[in-house]
Amino acid sequence: MGEMRATRRPASKGTRSTAKKPVLLSGGNPQIAKADGDNPVQTYIAAMPGWKRDVGRRLDALIVRTVSGVRKAVKWNSPFYGIEGQGWFVSFHTFTNYVKVTFFRGTSLRPVPGGGKAKEARWIDIHEDDFDETQMATWIRQAAALPGWGKSSKASGLELKERKEGTS
């Protein structure tokens, strides 16, 4: 009879995938699975290449500082920010030479951000050395006060259970 030897089993796929860096799509945009919350947004920002990572961190911090109770999610490989019950008001996306910040009701902002020809949305492209935080904070404040686009978040399972049981 042959001798039995202990062999090492490879790490499970679940373990490997959590340590795996996100794939960078065209223009260096991180591919992040659609999900609600801060974690997927921070994963996206951490995967942004080069100087764009700093822009992502600054945008995220500015939005959190400016808008109390902001909701976060990653959709279509982009961080989204919104107000529960009002919808999403801003998103950003990584491109080769800039970070595009989109205000979904941008035509209502003053001054109107210069980019875009969409019905209501307007955007601004932030390059390596041209992030005007003062103007961005003004737009974020205005955008958060407007009705947003889509739904900013769904109730969690616990919230739904509490509503069903009448405990909230």
Coordinates of N, CA and C in Angstrom, one line a residue:
M1 N 0.8 -1.2 0.0 CA 0.0 0.0 0.0 C 0.9 1.2 0.0
G2 N 0.4 2.3 -0.7 CA 1.2 3.5 -0.8 C 1.1 4.3 0.5
E3 N 2.1 5.1 0.8 CA 2.1 6.0 1.9 C 1.2 7.2 1.7
M4 N 0.4 7.5 2.7 CA -0.4 8.7 2.6 C 0.4 9.9 3.1
R5 N 0.4 11.0 2.3 CA 1.1 12.2 2.7 C 0.1 13.3 2.8
A6 N 0.4 14.2 3.8 CA -0.4 15.4 3.9 C 0.0 16.4 2.8
T7 N -1.0 16.9 2.2 CA -0.7 17.9 1.1 C -1.4 19.2 1.5
R8 N -0.7 20.3 1.1 CA -1.3 21.6 1.3 C -2.4 21.8 0.3
R9 N -3.5 22.3 0.8 CA -4.6 22.7 -0.2 C -4.4 24.1 -0.5
P10 N -4.7 24.5 -1.8 CA -4.6 25.9 -2.1 C -5.7 26.7 -1.4
A11 N -5.4 27.9 -1.2 CA -6.3 28.8 -0.5 C -7.7 28.8 -1.3
S12 N -8.8 29.0 -0.6 CA -10.0 29.0 -1.3 C -10.1 30.2 -2.2
K13 N -11.0 30.1 -3.2 CA -11.1 31.2 -4.1 C -11.6 32.4 -3.4
G14 N -12.5 32.3 -2.4 CA -13.0 33.4 -1.6 C -11.9 34.2 -1.0
T15 N -10.9 33.5 -0.4 CA -9.8 34.1 0.2 C -8.9 34.9 -0.8
R16 N -8.7 34.2 -1.9 CA -7.9 34.9 -3.0 C -8.5 36.1 -3.5
S17 N -9.8 36.1 -3.8 CA -10.5 37.2 -4.5 C -10.5 38.4 -3.6
T18 N -10.5 38.3 -2.3 CA -10.6 39.5 -1.4 C -9.3 40.2 -1.4
A19 N -8.2 39.5 -1.7 CA -6.9 40.2 -1.7 C -6.5 40.6 -3.1
K20 N -7.3 40.3 -4.1 CA -7.0 40.6 -5.5 C -7.3 42.1 -5.7
K21 N -6.4 42.7 -6.5 CA -6.6 44.1 -6.8 C -7.7 44.2 -7.9
P22 N -8.5 45.2 -7.9 CA -9.5 45.4 -8.9 C -8.8 45.6 -10.3
V23 N -9.5 45.1 -11.3 CA -9.0 45.3 -12.7 C -9.3 46.7 -13.1
L24 N -8.3 47.3 -13.8 CA -8.5 48.7 -14.3 C -9.0 48.6 -15.7
L25 N -10.1 49.2 -15.9 CA -10.7 49.2 -17.3 C -10.1 50.3 -18.1
S26 N -10.7 50.6 -19.3 CA -10.2 51.6 -20.2 C -10.1 52.9 -19.4
G27 N -9.0 53.6 -19.6 CA -8.7 54.9 -19.0 C -8.3 54.8 -17.5
G28 N -8.1 53.6 -17.0 CA -7.7 53.4 -15.7 C -8.8 53.4 -14.7
N29 N -10.1 53.2 -15.1 CA -11.2 53.2 -14.2 C -11.3 51.8 -13.6
P30 N -11.3 51.8 -12.2 CA -11.4 50.5 -11.5 C -12.7 49.8 -11.7
Q31 N -12.7 48.5 -11.9 CA -13.9 47.7 -12.1 C -14.2 47.2 -10.7
I32 N -15.3 47.7 -10.1 CA -15.8 47.4 -8.8 C -17.2 46.9 -8.9
A33 N -17.5 45.8 -8.3 CA -18.9 45.3 -8.3 C -19.9 46.2 -7.7
K34 N -21.1 46.3 -8.3 CA -22.2 47.1 -7.8 C -22.5 46.8 -6.4
A35 N -22.5 47.8 -5.5 CA -22.7 47.5 -4.1 C -23.0 48.9 -3.4
D36 N -23.8 48.8 -2.3 CA -24.1 50.0 -1.5 C -23.1 50.1 -0.3
G37 N -22.9 51.3 0.1 CA -22.1 51.5 1.3 C -20.7 52.2 1.0
D38 N -20.0 52.5 2.1 CA -18.7 53.1 2.1 C -17.6 52.1 1.6
N39 N -17.7 50.9 1.9 CA -16.6 49.9 1.6 C -16.4 49.8 0.1
P40 N -17.4 49.7 -0.8 CA -17.1 49.6 -2.2 C -16.6 50.9 -2.7
V41 N -17.0 52.0 -2.2 CA -16.5 53.4 -2.6 C -15.0 53.5 -2.2
Q42 N -14.7 53.1 -1.0 CA -13.2 53.1 -0.6 C -12.4 52.2 -1.4
T43 N -12.9 51.0 -1.8 CA -12.2 50.1 -2.7 C -12.0 50.7 -4.0
Y44 N -13.0 51.4 -4.6 CA -12.8 52.1 -5.8 C -11.7 53.1 -5.7
I45 N -11.8 54.0 -4.7 CA -10.8 55.0 -4.6 C -9.4 54.5 -4.4
A46 N -9.2 53.4 -3.6 CA -7.9 52.8 -3.4 C -7.3 52.3 -4.7
A47 N -8.2 51.9 -5.6 CA -7.7 51.3 -6.9 C -7.5 52.4 -8.0
M48 N -7.9 53.6 -7.7 CA -7.7 54.7 -8.7 C -6.2 54.8 -8.9
P49 N -5.7 54.9 -10.2 CA -4.3 55.0 -10.4 C -3.7 56.4 -10.2
G50 N -2.5 56.4 -9.7 CA -1.7 57.7 -9.5 C -2.4 58.8 -8.8
W51 N -2.2 60.0 -9.3 CA -2.7 61.2 -8.7 C -4.2 61.2 -8.6
K52 N -4.9 60.4 -9.4 CA -6.4 60.4 -9.4 C -6.9 59.8 -8.1
R53 N -6.1 59.0 -7.4 CA -6.5 58.4 -6.1 C -6.6 59.6 -5.1
D54 N -5.7 60.5 -5.1 CA -5.8 61.7 -4.2 C -7.0 62.5 -4.5
V55 N -7.3 62.7 -5.8 CA -8.5 63.4 -6.2 C -9.8 62.7 -5.6
G56 N -9.8 61.4 -5.8 CA -10.9 60.6 -5.3 C -11.1 60.7 -3.8
R57 N -10.0 60.6 -3.0 CA -10.0 60.8 -1.6 C -10.5 62.2 -1.2
R58 N -10.0 63.2 -1.9 CA -10.4 64.6 -1.6 C -11.9 64.8 -1.9
L59 N -12.4 64.2 -3.0 CA -13.8 64.3 -3.4 C -14.7 63.7 -2.3
D60 N -14.3 62.4 -2.0 CA -15.1 61.7 -1.0 C -15.1 62.4 0.4
A61 N -14.0 62.9 0.8 CA -13.9 63.6 2.1 C -14.7 64.9 2.0
L62 N -14.7 65.6 0.9 CA -15.4 66.9 0.7 C -16.9 66.6 0.8
I63 N -17.4 65.6 0.1 CA -18.8 65.2 0.0 C -19.3 64.9 1.4
V64 N -18.5 64.0 2.2 CA -18.9 63.6 3.5 C -18.9 64.8 4.5
R65 N -18.0 65.7 4.4 CA -17.9 66.9 5.2 C -19.1 67.9 4.9
T66 N -19.5 67.9 3.6 CA -20.4 68.9 3.2 C -21.9 68.5 3.3
V67 N -22.1 67.2 3.2 CA -23.5 66.6 3.2 C -23.7 65.7 4.4
S68 N -24.4 66.1 5.4 CA -24.7 65.2 6.5 C -25.5 64.0 6.1
G69 N -25.1 62.8 6.5 CA -25.9 61.6 6.3 C -25.9 61.1 4.8
V70 N -24.8 61.5 4.1 CA -24.8 61.1 2.7 C -24.7 59.6 2.5
R71 N -25.4 59.1 1.5 CA -25.4 57.6 1.2 C -24.4 57.4 0.1
K72 N -23.7 56.3 0.1 CA -22.7 55.9 -0.9 C -23.0 54.6 -1.6
A73 N -22.6 54.4 -2.8 CA -22.7 53.2 -3.5 C -21.7 53.2 -4.7
V74 N -21.5 52.0 -5.2 CA -20.8 51.9 -6.5 C -21.8 51.3 -7.5
K75 N -22.0 52.1 -8.6 CA -22.8 51.6 -9.7 C -22.1 51.9 -11.0
W76 N -22.2 51.0 -12.0 CA -21.5 51.2 -13.3 C -20.1 51.7 -13.1
N77 N -19.4 51.0 -12.2 CA -18.0 51.3 -11.9 C -17.7 52.7 -11.6
S78 N -18.5 53.3 -10.8 CA -18.4 54.7 -10.4 C -19.0 54.9 -9.0
P79 N -18.3 55.7 -8.1 CA -18.9 56.0 -6.8 C -20.1 57.0 -7.0
F80 N -21.2 56.7 -6.3 CA -22.4 57.5 -6.3 C -22.7 58.0 -4.9
Y81 N -23.2 59.3 -4.8 CA -23.5 59.9 -3.5 C -24.9 60.4 -3.6
G82 N -25.7 60.2 -2.5 CA -27.1 60.6 -2.5 C -27.6 60.8 -1.1
I83 N -28.9 61.2 -1.1 CA -29.6 61.4 0.1 C -30.8 60.4 0.1
E84 N -30.9 59.6 1.1 CA -32.0 58.6 1.2 C -33.3 59.3 0.9
G85 N -34.1 58.7 0.0 CA -35.4 59.2 -0.3 C -35.4 60.4 -1.3
Q86 N -34.2 60.9 -1.6 CA -34.1 62.0 -2.6 C -33.4 61.6 -3.9
G87 N -32.6 60.6 -3.8 CA -31.9 60.1 -5.0 C -30.4 60.5 -5.0
W88 N -29.7 60.1 -6.0 CA -28.3 60.4 -6.2 C -28.1 61.8 -6.7
F89 N -27.1 62.6 -6.2 CA -26.9 63.9 -6.7 C -25.5 64.1 -7.4
V90 N -24.6 63.2 -7.1 CA -23.2 63.3 -7.8 C -22.6 62.0 -7.9
S91 N -21.7 61.9 -8.9 CA -20.9 60.7 -9.1 C -19.6 61.1 -9.7
F92 N -18.6 60.2 -9.6 CA -17.3 60.5 -10.4 C -16.8 59.2 -11.0
H93 N -16.0 59.4 -12.0 CA -15.5 58.3 -12.9 C -14.1 58.7 -13.3
T94 N -13.2 57.7 -13.4 CA -11.8 57.8 -13.7 C -11.6 57.7 -15.2
F95 N -10.9 58.6 -15.8 CA -10.5 58.6 -17.2 C -9.0 58.7 -17.3
T96 N -8.4 58.5 -18.5 CA -7.0 58.5 -18.6 C -6.3 59.8 -18.1
N97 N -6.9 60.9 -18.4 CA -6.2 62.2 -18.1 C -7.0 63.1 -17.1
Y98 N -8.1 62.6 -16.5 CA -8.9 63.4 -15.6 C -9.9 62.5 -14.9
V99 N -10.5 63.1 -13.8 CA -11.6 62.5 -13.1 C -12.8 63.3 -13.4
K100 N -13.8 62.7 -13.9 CA -15.1 63.4 -14.3 C -16.0 63.3 -13.2
V101 N -16.5 64.5 -12.7 CA -17.5 64.6 -11.6 C -18.8 65.1 -12.3
T102 N -19.8 64.2 -12.1 CA -21.1 64.5 -12.8 C -22.2 64.9 -11.7
F103 N -22.8 66.0 -11.9 CA -24.0 66.4 -11.1 C -25.2 66.1 -11.9
F104 N -26.1 65.2 -11.4 CA -27.2 64.8 -12.1 C -28.3 65.8 -12.4
R105 N -28.3 66.9 -11.5 CA -29.2 68.0 -11.8 C -28.3 69.3 -12.0
G106 N -27.3 69.1 -12.7 CA -26.3 70.2 -12.9 C -26.8 71.4 -13.5
T107 N -27.8 71.4 -14.3 CA -28.3 72.6 -15.0 C -29.0 73.5 -13.9
S108 N -29.2 73.0 -12.7 CA -29.8 73.8 -11.6 C -28.8 74.4 -10.7
L109 N -27.5 74.1 -10.9 CA -26.5 74.7 -10.1 C -26.0 76.0 -10.6
R110 N -25.5 76.8 -9.7 CA -25.0 78.2 -10.0 C -23.6 78.3 -9.5
P111 N -22.6 78.7 -10.3 CA -22.7 78.7 -11.8 C -22.9 77.2 -12.3
V112 N -23.4 77.1 -13.5 CA -23.6 75.8 -14.1 C -22.2 75.2 -14.4
P113 N -21.9 74.0 -14.0 CA -20.7 73.4 -14.4 C -20.6 73.3 -16.0
G114 N -19.4 73.6 -16.5 CA -19.2 73.8 -17.9 C -19.4 72.6 -18.8
G115 N -19.2 71.3 -18.3 CA -19.2 70.2 -19.2 C -20.6 69.6 -19.4
G116 N -20.9 69.1 -20.6 CA -22.1 68.3 -20.8 C -23.1 69.0 -21.6
K117 N -23.9 68.1 -22.3 CA -25.0 68.6 -23.1 C -26.2 67.7 -22.8
A118 N -26.2 67.0 -21.7 CA -27.3 66.1 -21.3 C -28.5 67.0 -20.9
K119 N -29.7 66.5 -20.8 CA -30.9 67.3 -20.5 C -30.7 68.1 -19.2
E120 N -30.3 67.4 -18.1 CA -30.1 68.0 -16.8 C -28.8 67.9 -16.2
A121 N -28.0 66.9 -16.6 CA -26.7 66.6 -16.0 C -25.7 67.5 -16.6
R122 N -24.7 67.9 -15.7 CA -23.5 68.7 -16.1 C -22.3 68.1 -15.4
W123 N -21.2 68.2 -15.9 CA -20.0 67.7 -15.3 C -18.8 68.6 -15.4
I124 N -17.8 68.3 -14.6 CA -16.5 69.0 -14.6 C -15.4 67.9 -14.7
D125 N -14.4 68.2 -15.4 CA -13.2 67.3 -15.5 C -12.1 67.9 -14.6
I126 N -11.7 67.1 -13.7 CA -10.6 67.5 -12.8 C -9.3 66.9 -13.3
H127 N -8.4 67.7 -13.6 CA -7.0 67.3 -14.0 C -6.1 67.4 -12.8
E128 N -4.9 66.9 -13.0 CA -4.0 66.7 -11.8 C -3.8 68.0 -10.9
D129 N -3.8 69.2 -11.5 CA -3.5 70.3 -10.6 C -4.6 71.4 -10.7
D130 N -5.9 71.0 -10.9 CA -6.9 72.0 -11.0 C -8.2 71.7 -10.2
F131 N -8.0 71.2 -9.0 CA -9.2 70.8 -8.2 C -9.5 72.0 -7.3
D132 N -10.6 72.7 -7.6 CA -11.1 73.9 -6.9 C -12.1 73.4 -5.8
E133 N -11.6 73.1 -4.6 CA -12.4 72.6 -3.6 C -13.5 73.5 -3.1
T134 N -13.2 74.8 -3.2 CA -14.3 75.8 -2.7 C -15.5 75.8 -3.7
Q135 N -15.2 75.8 -5.0 CA -16.3 75.7 -6.0 C -17.0 74.4 -5.9
M136 N -16.2 73.3 -5.8 CA -16.8 72.0 -5.7 C -17.7 71.9 -4.5
A137 N -17.3 72.4 -3.3 CA -18.2 72.3 -2.1 C -19.5 73.1 -2.4
T138 N -19.4 74.2 -3.1 CA -20.6 75.0 -3.4 C -21.6 74.2 -4.2
W139 N -21.0 73.5 -5.3 CA -21.9 72.7 -6.1 C -22.4 71.5 -5.4
I140 N -21.6 70.9 -4.5 CA -22.1 69.7 -3.8 C -23.2 70.1 -2.9
R141 N -23.1 71.2 -2.2 CA -24.1 71.7 -1.2 C -25.4 72.0 -2.0
Q142 N -25.3 72.6 -3.1 CA -26.5 72.9 -4.0 C -27.1 71.6 -4.5
A143 N -26.3 70.7 -5.0 CA -26.8 69.5 -5.6 C -27.5 68.6 -4.6
A144 N -27.0 68.6 -3.4 CA -27.6 67.7 -2.3 C -28.9 68.3 -1.9
A145 N -29.2 69.5 -2.1 CA -30.5 70.1 -1.7 C -31.6 69.9 -2.8
L146 N -31.2 69.4 -3.9 CA -32.2 69.2 -5.0 C -32.7 67.8 -5.0
P147 N -33.8 67.5 -5.6 CA -34.2 66.2 -5.8 C -33.2 65.5 -6.7
G148 N -32.8 64.3 -6.3 CA -31.8 63.6 -7.1 C -32.3 62.7 -8.2
W149 N -31.4 61.8 -8.7 CA -31.7 60.9 -9.7 C -31.8 59.5 -9.1
G150 N -32.8 58.7 -9.5 CA -32.9 57.3 -9.1 C -33.1 57.2 -7.6
K151 N -32.8 56.1 -7.1 CA -33.0 55.8 -5.6 C -31.6 55.8 -5.0
S152 N -31.4 56.5 -3.9 CA -30.1 56.6 -3.2 C -29.8 55.4 -2.4
S153 N -30.8 54.7 -1.9 CA -30.5 53.5 -1.2 C -31.8 52.7 -0.9
K154 N -31.6 51.5 -0.7 CA -32.7 50.6 -0.3 C -32.7 50.3 1.2
A155 N -33.8 50.1 1.8 CA -33.8 49.8 3.2 C -33.1 48.5 3.4
S156 N -32.3 48.4 4.5 CA -31.6 47.1 4.8 C -32.6 46.1 5.2
G157 N -32.2 44.8 5.2 CA -33.0 43.7 5.7 C -33.5 44.0 7.1
L158 N -32.7 44.5 8.0 CA -33.1 44.8 9.4 C -34.2 45.8 9.4
E159 N -34.0 46.9 8.6 CA -35.0 48.0 8.6 C -36.4 47.4 8.0
L160 N -36.3 46.6 7.0 CA -37.5 46.0 6.5 C -38.2 45.1 7.5
K161 N -37.4 44.3 8.2 CA -38.0 43.4 9.3 C -38.6 44.3 10.4
E162 N -37.9 45.4 10.8 CA -38.5 46.2 11.8 C -39.8 46.9 11.4
R163 N -39.9 47.3 10.1 CA -41.1 47.9 9.6 C -42.2 46.9 9.6
K164 N -41.9 45.6 9.1 CA -42.9 44.6 9.1 C -43.4 44.3 10.5
E165 N -42.5 44.2 11.4 CA -42.9 43.9 12.8 C -43.5 45.1 13.5
G166 N -43.3 46.3 12.9 CA -43.8 47.5 13.6 C -43.0 48.0 14.8
T167 N -41.7 47.7 14.7 CA -40.8 48.0 15.9 C -40.0 49.3 15.6
S168 N -40.1 49.9 14.5 CA -39.3 51.1 14.3 C -40.1 52.3 14.3

